[in-house]
PDB file of C-alpha atoms and ligand atoms in Angstrom:
ATOM      1  CA  MET A   1     103.720 106.819  64.532  1.00 93.00           C
ATOM      2  CA  THR A   2     102.658 108.936  67.515  1.00 96.00           C
ATOM      3  CA  ARG A   3     104.969 111.649  68.854  1.00 97.00           C
ATOM      4  CA  LEU A   4     104.822 112.816  72.462  1.00 98.00           C
ATOM      5  CA  THR A   5     107.057 114.172  75.214  1.00 98.00           C
ATOM      6  CA  ILE A   6     107.833 112.229  78.373  1.00 98.00           C
ATOM      7  CA  ASP A   7     109.687 114.058  81.145  1.00 97.00           C
ATOM      8  CA  GLY A   8     110.997 116.535  78.589  1.00 96.00           C
ATOM      9  CA  VAL A   9     112.223 113.914  76.134  1.00 96.00           C
ATOM     10  CA  GLU A  10     110.528 113.541  72.739  1.00 97.00           C
ATOM     11  CA  VAL A  11     109.613 109.976  71.885  1.00 96.00           C
ATOM     12  CA  GLU A  12     107.902 108.280  68.970  1.00 97.00           C
ATOM     13  CA  VAL A  13     105.755 105.189  69.485  1.00 97.00           C
ATOM     14  CA  ALA A  14     103.482 102.935  67.470  1.00 97.00           C
ATOM     15  CA  PRO A  15      99.769 103.789  67.571  1.00 95.00           C
ATOM     16  CA  GLY A  16      98.038 102.124  70.507  1.00 94.00           C
ATOM     17  CA  THR A  17     101.115 102.168  72.727  1.00 97.00           C
ATOM     18  CA  THR A  18     100.159 103.024  76.295  1.00 98.00           C
ATOM     19  CA  VAL A  19     101.793 105.847  78.226  1.00 98.00           C
ATOM     20  CA  LEU A  20     103.277 103.255  80.602  1.00 98.00           C
ATOM     21  CA  GLN A  21     104.824 101.272  77.735  1.00 97.00           C
ATOM     22  CA  ALA A  22     106.200 104.443  76.136  1.00 97.00           C
ATOM     23  CA  ALA A  23     107.635 105.693  79.428  1.00 97.00           C
ATOM     24  CA  ARG A  24     109.297 102.400  80.258  1.00 97.00           C
ATOM     25  CA  ALA A  25     110.717 102.134  76.730  1.00 95.00           C
ATOM     26  CA  ALA A  26     112.178 105.600  77.296  1.00 95.00           C
ATOM     27  CA  GLY A  27     113.803 104.428  80.517  1.00 96.00           C
ATOM     28  CA  ARG A  28     111.363 106.117  82.889  1.00 95.00           C
ATOM     29  CA  ASP A  29     110.213 104.087  85.874  1.00 92.00           C
ATOM     30  CA  ILE A  30     106.510 104.266  86.766  1.00 97.00           C
ATOM     31  CA  PRO A  31     105.451 102.110  89.732  1.00 97.00           C
ATOM     32  CA  THR A  32     102.533  99.732  89.081  1.00 97.00           C
ATOM     33  CA  LEU A  33     100.533  97.273  91.160  1.00 96.00           C
ATOM     34  CA  CYS A  34      97.645  95.738  89.207  1.00 96.00           C
ATOM     35  CA  PHE A  35      99.690  95.737  85.994  1.00 97.00           C
ATOM     36  CA  ASP A  36     101.519  92.703  84.633  1.00 97.00           C
ATOM     37  CA  GLU A  37     102.898  93.012  81.113  1.00 95.00           C
ATOM     38  CA  ARG A  38     101.788  89.421  80.389  1.00 96.00           C
ATOM     39  CA  LEU A  39      98.161  90.359  81.057  1.00 96.00           C
ATOM     40  CA  ALA A  40      95.657  92.735  79.490  1.00 94.00           C
ATOM     41  CA  PRO A  41      95.706  96.148  81.245  1.00 91.00           C
ATOM     42  CA  PHE A  42      93.183  96.317  84.072  1.00 92.00           C
ATOM     43  CA  GLY A  43      93.416  99.867  85.418  1.00 93.00           C
ATOM     44  CA  ALA A  44      92.220  99.055  88.931  1.00 92.00           C
ATOM     45  CA  CYS A  45      94.819 100.306  91.395  1.00 94.00           C
ATOM     46  CA  ARG A  46      95.766 103.860  90.214  1.00 96.00           C
ATOM     47  CA  VAL A  47      99.355 103.419  91.375  1.00 97.00           C
ATOM     48  CA  CYS A  48     100.646 104.167  87.852  1.00 98.00           C
ATOM     49  CA  LEU A  49      99.275 107.727  87.797  1.00 98.00           C
ATOM     50  CA  VAL A  50     101.155 110.387  85.822  1.00 98.00           C
ATOM     51  CA  GLY A  51     100.514 114.005  84.994  1.00 98.00           C
ATOM     52  CA  VAL A  52      99.531 115.062  81.466  1.00 98.00           C
ATOM     53  CA  GLN A  53      99.616 118.689  80.385  1.00 96.00           C
ATOM     54  CA  ASP A  54      96.104 120.208  80.150  1.00 93.00           C
ATOM     55  CA  ALA A  55      94.449 117.086  81.617  1.00 93.00           C
ATOM     56  CA  PRO A  56      92.027 117.811  84.488  1.00 94.00           C
ATOM     57  CA  GLY A  57      93.859 115.388  86.778  1.00 94.00           C
ATOM     58  CA  PRO A  58      96.386 112.546  86.868  1.00 97.00           C
ATOM     59  CA  ILE A  59      95.741 109.651  84.466  1.00 97.00           C
ATOM     60  CA  ALA A  60      96.416 105.926  84.769  1.00 98.00           C
ATOM     61  CA  SER A  61      99.371 105.320  82.474  1.00 98.00           C
ATOM     62  CA  CYS A  62      98.758 101.583  82.086  1.00 98.00           C
ATOM     63  CA  THR A  63      95.395 102.015  80.356  1.00 97.00           C
ATOM     64  CA  THR A  64      95.883 105.337  78.533  1.00 97.00           C
ATOM     65  CA  ALA A  65      97.056 105.269  74.937  1.00 97.00           C
ATOM     66  CA  CYS A  66      99.602 107.843  73.799  1.00 98.00           C
ATOM     67  CA  ARG A  67      98.211 110.744  71.815  1.00 97.00           C
ATOM     68  CA  GLU A  68      99.999 112.966  69.322  1.00 97.00           C
ATOM     69  CA  GLY A  69     101.539 115.966  71.089  1.00 96.00           C
ATOM     70  CA  MET A  70     100.891 114.630  74.603  1.00 97.00           C
ATOM     71  CA  VAL A  71     103.176 116.058  77.302  1.00 98.00           C
ATOM     72  CA  VAL A  72     103.651 113.570  80.142  1.00 98.00           C
ATOM     73  CA  ASP A  73     105.245 114.219  83.530  1.00 98.00           C
ATOM     74  CA  THR A  74     105.895 110.940  85.355  1.00 97.00           C
ATOM     75  CA  GLN A  75     106.899 112.822  88.500  1.00 96.00           C
ATOM     76  CA  ALA A  76     103.955 115.262  88.610  1.00 97.00           C
ATOM     77  CA  PRO A  77     103.460 116.051  92.326  1.00 97.00           C
ATOM     78  CA  ALA A  78      99.666 115.508  92.291  1.00 96.00           C
ATOM     79  CA  ALA A  79     100.045 112.119  90.601  1.00 97.00           C
ATOM     80  CA  ARG A  80     102.763 111.018  93.026  1.00 97.00           C
ATOM     81  CA  ARG A  81     100.763 112.232  96.016  1.00 96.00           C
ATOM     82  CA  VAL A  82      97.582 110.378  95.035  1.00 97.00           C
ATOM     83  CA  ALA A  83      99.414 107.202  94.004  1.00 97.00           C
ATOM     84  CA  GLY A  84     101.412 107.214  97.246  1.00 96.00           C
ATOM     85  CA  ALA A  85      98.203 107.586  99.251  1.00 95.00           C
ATOM     86  CA  VAL A  86      96.720 104.639  97.354  1.00 95.00           C
ATOM     87  CA  VAL A  87      99.704 102.482  98.302  1.00 96.00           C
ATOM     88  CA  GLU A  88      99.392 103.569 101.913  1.00 94.00           C
ATOM     89  CA  LEU A  89      95.676 102.719 101.944  1.00 92.00           C
ATOM     90  CA  VAL A  90      96.357  99.299 100.437  1.00 92.00           C
ATOM     91  CA  LEU A  91      98.968  98.606 103.115  1.00 92.00           C
ATOM     92  CA  SER A  92      96.650  99.807 105.879  1.00 90.00           C
ATOM     93  CA  GLU A  93      94.102  97.111 104.976  1.00 87.00           C
ATOM     94  CA  LEU A  94      96.495  94.184 105.236  1.00 88.00           C
ATOM     95  CA  ALA A  95      96.471  91.897 108.221  1.00 81.00           C
ATOM     96  CA  ALA A  96     100.287  91.869 108.163  1.00 82.00           C
ATOM     97  CA  PRO A  97     102.921  93.862 106.261  1.00 86.00           C
ATOM     98  CA  PRO A  98     103.965  92.262 102.957  1.00 90.00           C
ATOM     99  CA  ALA A  99     107.310  90.447 102.967  1.00 93.00           C
ATOM    100  CA  GLU A 100     110.265  92.565 101.876  1.00 93.00           C
ATOM    101  CA  HIS A 101     110.811  90.581  98.663  1.00 93.00           C
ATOM    102  CA  THR A 102     107.270  91.195  97.373  1.00 96.00           C
ATOM    103  CA  GLU A 103     106.294  93.631  94.640  1.00 97.00           C
ATOM    104  CA  LEU A 104     104.005  95.552  97.001  1.00 97.00           C
ATOM    105  CA  ALA A 105     106.857  96.093  99.458  1.00 96.00           C
ATOM    106  CA  ALA A 106     109.052  97.337  96.603  1.00 97.00           C
ATOM    107  CA  VAL A 107     106.345  99.761  95.424  1.00 97.00           C
ATOM    108  CA  ALA A 108     105.913 101.034  98.997  1.00 96.00           C
ATOM    109  CA  ARG A 109     109.650 101.711  99.135  1.00 96.00           C
ATOM    110  CA  GLN A 110     109.463 103.588  95.825  1.00 95.00           C
ATOM    111  CA  PHE A 111     106.886 105.939  97.336  1.00 95.00           C
ATOM    112  CA  GLY A 112     108.618 106.129 100.701  1.00 93.00           C
ATOM    113  CA  VAL A 113     105.539 104.669 102.417  1.00 90.00           C
ATOM    114  CA  GLY A 114     106.316 103.038 105.740  1.00 82.00           C
ATOM    115  CA  GLU A 115     103.897 102.257 108.530  1.00 80.00           C
ATOM    116  CA  PRO A 116     100.382 103.281 107.351  1.00 76.00           C
ATOM    117  CA  ARG A 117      98.946 106.319 109.144  1.00 79.00           C
ATOM    118  CA  TRP A 118      95.442 104.862 109.236  1.00 73.00           C
ATOM    119  CA  PRO A 119      95.389 101.673 111.341  1.00 70.00           C
ATOM    120  CA  GLY A 120      91.913 100.204 111.526  1.00 71.00           C
ATOM    121  CA  ALA A 121      89.916  97.470 109.859  1.00 73.00           C
ATOM    122  CA  VAL A 122      91.988  94.916 108.001  1.00 76.00           C
ATOM    123  CA  HIS A 123      91.260  91.970 105.760  1.00 76.00           C
ATOM    124  CA  PRO A 124      90.392  88.902 107.830  1.00 73.00           C
ATOM    125  CA  GLU A 125      93.302  86.486 108.207  1.00 79.00           C
ATOM    126  CA  ARG A 126      92.449  83.118 106.719  1.00 80.00           C
ATOM    127  CA  GLU A 127      94.685  80.509 105.162  1.00 83.00           C
ATOM    128  CA  ASP A 128      94.036  77.734 102.702  1.00 83.00           C
ATOM    129  CA  LEU A 129      96.953  75.333 102.947  1.00 84.00           C
ATOM    130  CA  ARG A 130      95.222  72.286 101.465  1.00 82.00           C
ATOM    131  CA  HIS A 131      96.903  72.500  98.067  1.00 84.00           C
ATOM    132  CA  PRO A 132     100.186  70.558  97.866  1.00 85.00           C
ATOM    133  CA  TYR A 133     102.022  73.327  95.979  1.00 89.00           C
ATOM    134  CA  LEU A 134     100.116  76.581  96.520  1.00 89.00           C
ATOM    135  CA  ALA A 135      99.399  78.413  99.774  1.00 90.00           C
ATOM    136  CA  PHE A 136      96.578  80.964  99.942  1.00 88.00           C
ATOM    137  CA  GLN A 137      96.876  83.655 102.640  1.00 89.00           C
ATOM    138  CA  HIS A 138      93.681  85.667 102.288  1.00 86.00           C
ATOM    139  CA  GLY A 139      94.818  88.374 104.704  1.00 87.00           C
ATOM    140  CA  LEU A 140      97.416  89.498 102.153  1.00 91.00           C
ATOM    141  CA  CYS A 141      95.017  89.787  99.202  1.00 90.00           C
ATOM    142  CA  ILE A 142      94.745  93.337  97.807  1.00 91.00           C
ATOM    143  CA  SER A 143      92.119  92.489  95.161  1.00 90.00           C
ATOM    144  CA  CYS A 144      94.375  93.529  92.291  1.00 93.00           C
ATOM    145  CA  GLY A 145      92.850  90.738  90.206  1.00 93.00           C
ATOM    146  CA  ARG A 146      96.196  89.611  88.794  1.00 96.00           C
ATOM    147  CA  CYS A 147      95.800  85.985  89.904  1.00 94.00           C
ATOM    148  CA  VAL A 148      92.305  85.710  88.449  1.00 93.00           C
ATOM    149  CA  ARG A 149      93.433  87.237  85.150  1.00 95.00           C
ATOM    150  CA  ALA A 150      96.592  85.114  84.997  1.00 95.00           C
ATOM    151  CA  CYS A 151      94.526  81.976  85.530  1.00 93.00           C
ATOM    152  CA  ASP A 152      92.165  83.045  82.739  1.00 93.00           C
ATOM    153  CA  GLU A 153      94.546  84.654  80.265  1.00 94.00           C
ATOM    154  CA  ILE A 154      97.750  82.622  80.675  1.00 90.00           C
ATOM    155  CA  GLN A 155      96.448  79.198  81.616  1.00 86.00           C
ATOM    156  CA  GLY A 156      92.832  79.340  80.456  1.00 86.00           C
ATOM    157  CA  ALA A 157      91.832  77.392  83.555  1.00 83.00           C
ATOM    158  CA  PHE A 158      89.290  79.902  84.957  1.00 86.00           C
ATOM    159  CA  ALA A 159      89.810  78.336  88.389  1.00 85.00           C
ATOM    160  CA  LEU A 160      89.820  81.579  90.392  1.00 87.00           C
ATOM    161  CA  THR A 161      87.050  84.089  91.067  1.00 84.00           C
ATOM    162  CA  ALA A 162      86.964  87.540  92.673  1.00 83.00           C
ATOM    163  CA  THR A 163      84.555  87.506  95.606  1.00 81.00           C
ATOM    164  CA  GLY A 164      83.093  89.875  98.194  1.00 79.00           C
ATOM    165  CA  ARG A 165      83.330  93.644  98.535  1.00 77.00           C
ATOM    166  CA  GLY A 166      85.250  96.084 100.702  1.00 73.00           C
ATOM    167  CA  PHE A 167      87.093  94.369 103.532  1.00 71.00           C
ATOM    168  CA  THR A 168      85.650  91.022 102.534  1.00 74.00           C
ATOM    169  CA  ALA A 169      86.862  91.376  98.930  1.00 75.00           C
ATOM    170  CA  ASN A 170      89.045  88.418  98.123  1.00 77.00           C
ATOM    171  CA  VAL A 171      89.732  85.616  95.701  1.00 82.00           C
ATOM    172  CA  ALA A 172      88.219  82.165  95.798  1.00 81.00           C
ATOM    173  CA  ALA A 173      89.251  78.954  94.094  1.00 81.00           C
ATOM    174  CA  GLY A 174      86.327  77.296  92.352  1.00 76.00           C
ATOM    175  CA  ILE A 175      83.122  77.782  94.322  1.00 75.00           C
ATOM    176  CA  ASP A 176      85.116  78.777  97.388  1.00 76.00           C
ATOM    177  CA  ALA A 177      85.777  75.188  98.333  1.00 74.00           C
ATOM    178  CA  GLY A 178      89.557  75.514  98.056  1.00 75.00           C
ATOM    179  CA  PHE A 179      92.176  74.983  95.382  1.00 73.00           C
ATOM    180  CA  ARG A 180      91.994  71.219  95.405  1.00 73.00           C
ATOM    181  CA  GLU A 181      88.312  71.130  94.581  1.00 76.00           C
ATOM    182  CA  SER A 182      88.648  73.772  91.845  1.00 81.00           C
ATOM    183  CA  ALA A 183      89.700  73.542  88.191  1.00 84.00           C
ATOM    184  CA  CYS A 184      93.261  74.509  89.230  1.00 85.00           C
ATOM    185  CA  VAL A 185      95.916  72.703  87.200  1.00 87.00           C
ATOM    186  CA  SER A 186      98.772  73.767  89.536  1.00 88.00           C
ATOM    187  CA  CYS A 187     100.508  75.827  86.838  1.00 90.00           C
ATOM    188  CA  GLY A 188     101.556  78.451  89.403  1.00 91.00           C
ATOM    189  CA  ALA A 189     100.671  81.447  87.177  1.00 94.00           C
ATOM    190  CA  CYS A 190      98.638  82.960  90.035  1.00 94.00           C
ATOM    191  CA  ALA A 191     101.510  82.707  92.500  1.00 94.00           C
ATOM    192  CA  ASP A 192     103.942  83.999  89.915  1.00 95.00           C
ATOM    193  CA  THR A 193     101.991  87.217  89.346  1.00 97.00           C
ATOM    194  CA  CYS A 194     100.780  87.843  92.927  1.00 96.00           C
ATOM    195  CA  PRO A 195     102.402  91.066  94.197  1.00 97.00           C
ATOM    196  CA  THR A 196     101.940  90.273  97.911  1.00 95.00           C
ATOM    197  CA  ASP A 197     102.447  86.483  98.335  1.00 94.00           C
ATOM    198  CA  ALA A 198      98.716  86.129  99.088  1.00 92.00           C
ATOM    199  CA  ILE A 199      99.078  83.172  96.738  1.00 93.00           C
ATOM    200  CA  ALA A 200     102.543  81.681  96.877  1.00 93.00           C
ATOM    201  CA  GLU A 201     104.281  78.450  96.059  1.00 90.00           C
ATOM    202  CA  VAL A 202     104.653  76.421  99.236  1.00 85.00           C
ATOM    203  CA  SER A 203     108.310  75.636  98.514  1.00 76.00           C
ATOM    204  CA  LEU A 204     109.191  79.321  98.011  1.00 70.00           C
ATOM    205  CA  LEU A 205     107.343  80.325 101.171  1.00 66.00           C
ATOM    206  CA  ALA A 206     109.324  77.751 103.133  1.00 66.00           C
ATOM    207  CA  LEU A 207     112.546  79.100 101.624  1.00 66.00           C
ATOM    208  CA  ALA A 208     111.610  82.691 102.524  1.00 66.00           C
ATOM    209  CA  GLU A 209     110.745  81.628 106.079  1.00 65.00           C
ATOM    210  CA  SER A 210     113.999  79.738 106.566  1.00 66.00           C
ATOM    211  CA  ALA A 211     115.917  82.788 105.290  1.00 62.00           C
ATOM    212  CA  THR A 212     114.370  84.952 107.991  1.00 58.00           C
ATOM    213  CA  ILE A 213     115.043  82.520 110.871  1.00 48.00           C
TER     214      ILE A 213
HETATM  215 FE1  FES B 301      97.790 101.137  86.300  1.00 64.48          FE
HETATM  216 FE2  FES B 301      97.057  99.648  88.391  1.00 64.48          FE
HETATM  217  S1  FES B 301      98.977  99.709  87.425  1.00 64.48           S
HETATM  218  S2  FES B 301      95.915 101.184  87.380  1.00 64.48           S
END
């Protein structure tokens, strides 16, 4: 077993346990964005940063394994400041704010991030509504890779691909010819894991829209 301290509380975890897993098991809440416990850790967004005693800077808790004697501070000011800025940057690139019920909106609330301070270039708005069950709103994609990984790791369909870079970074179905022409089997794993509703089930989107009318 590995012994460490999280927010002043000593915990003991199995070897290989990540800092995020240990913290959550100890009842500490660390916000995450590219993480989904059903998927292999990805370590792309840096929203899960925490402070570790004697470390040169904040570390990503979702991809860092616990070490014997580690002293973790989930509320370390530097970690919170950087992670909050990351969330603000992500929001500033969206064509429209994420709906209140989405994971991204919840994470923004956790960090107290409201209207981004840096309005400017945003992801182009483009919709793919050809699939009977899944709607793809490209302007809400934050390139967290969760949909691509869910398609690969949960369903084994490999129907989605990360494409482009910077403001054109996005996700494509098949060879970018749309869901219907791809290997999509309509399992909905991509929509289920998407933290912004960039991919959403058509029926749930309609429900959300009717609730806001
Ligand atoms: Fe850890 Fe994204 S949740 S890097």
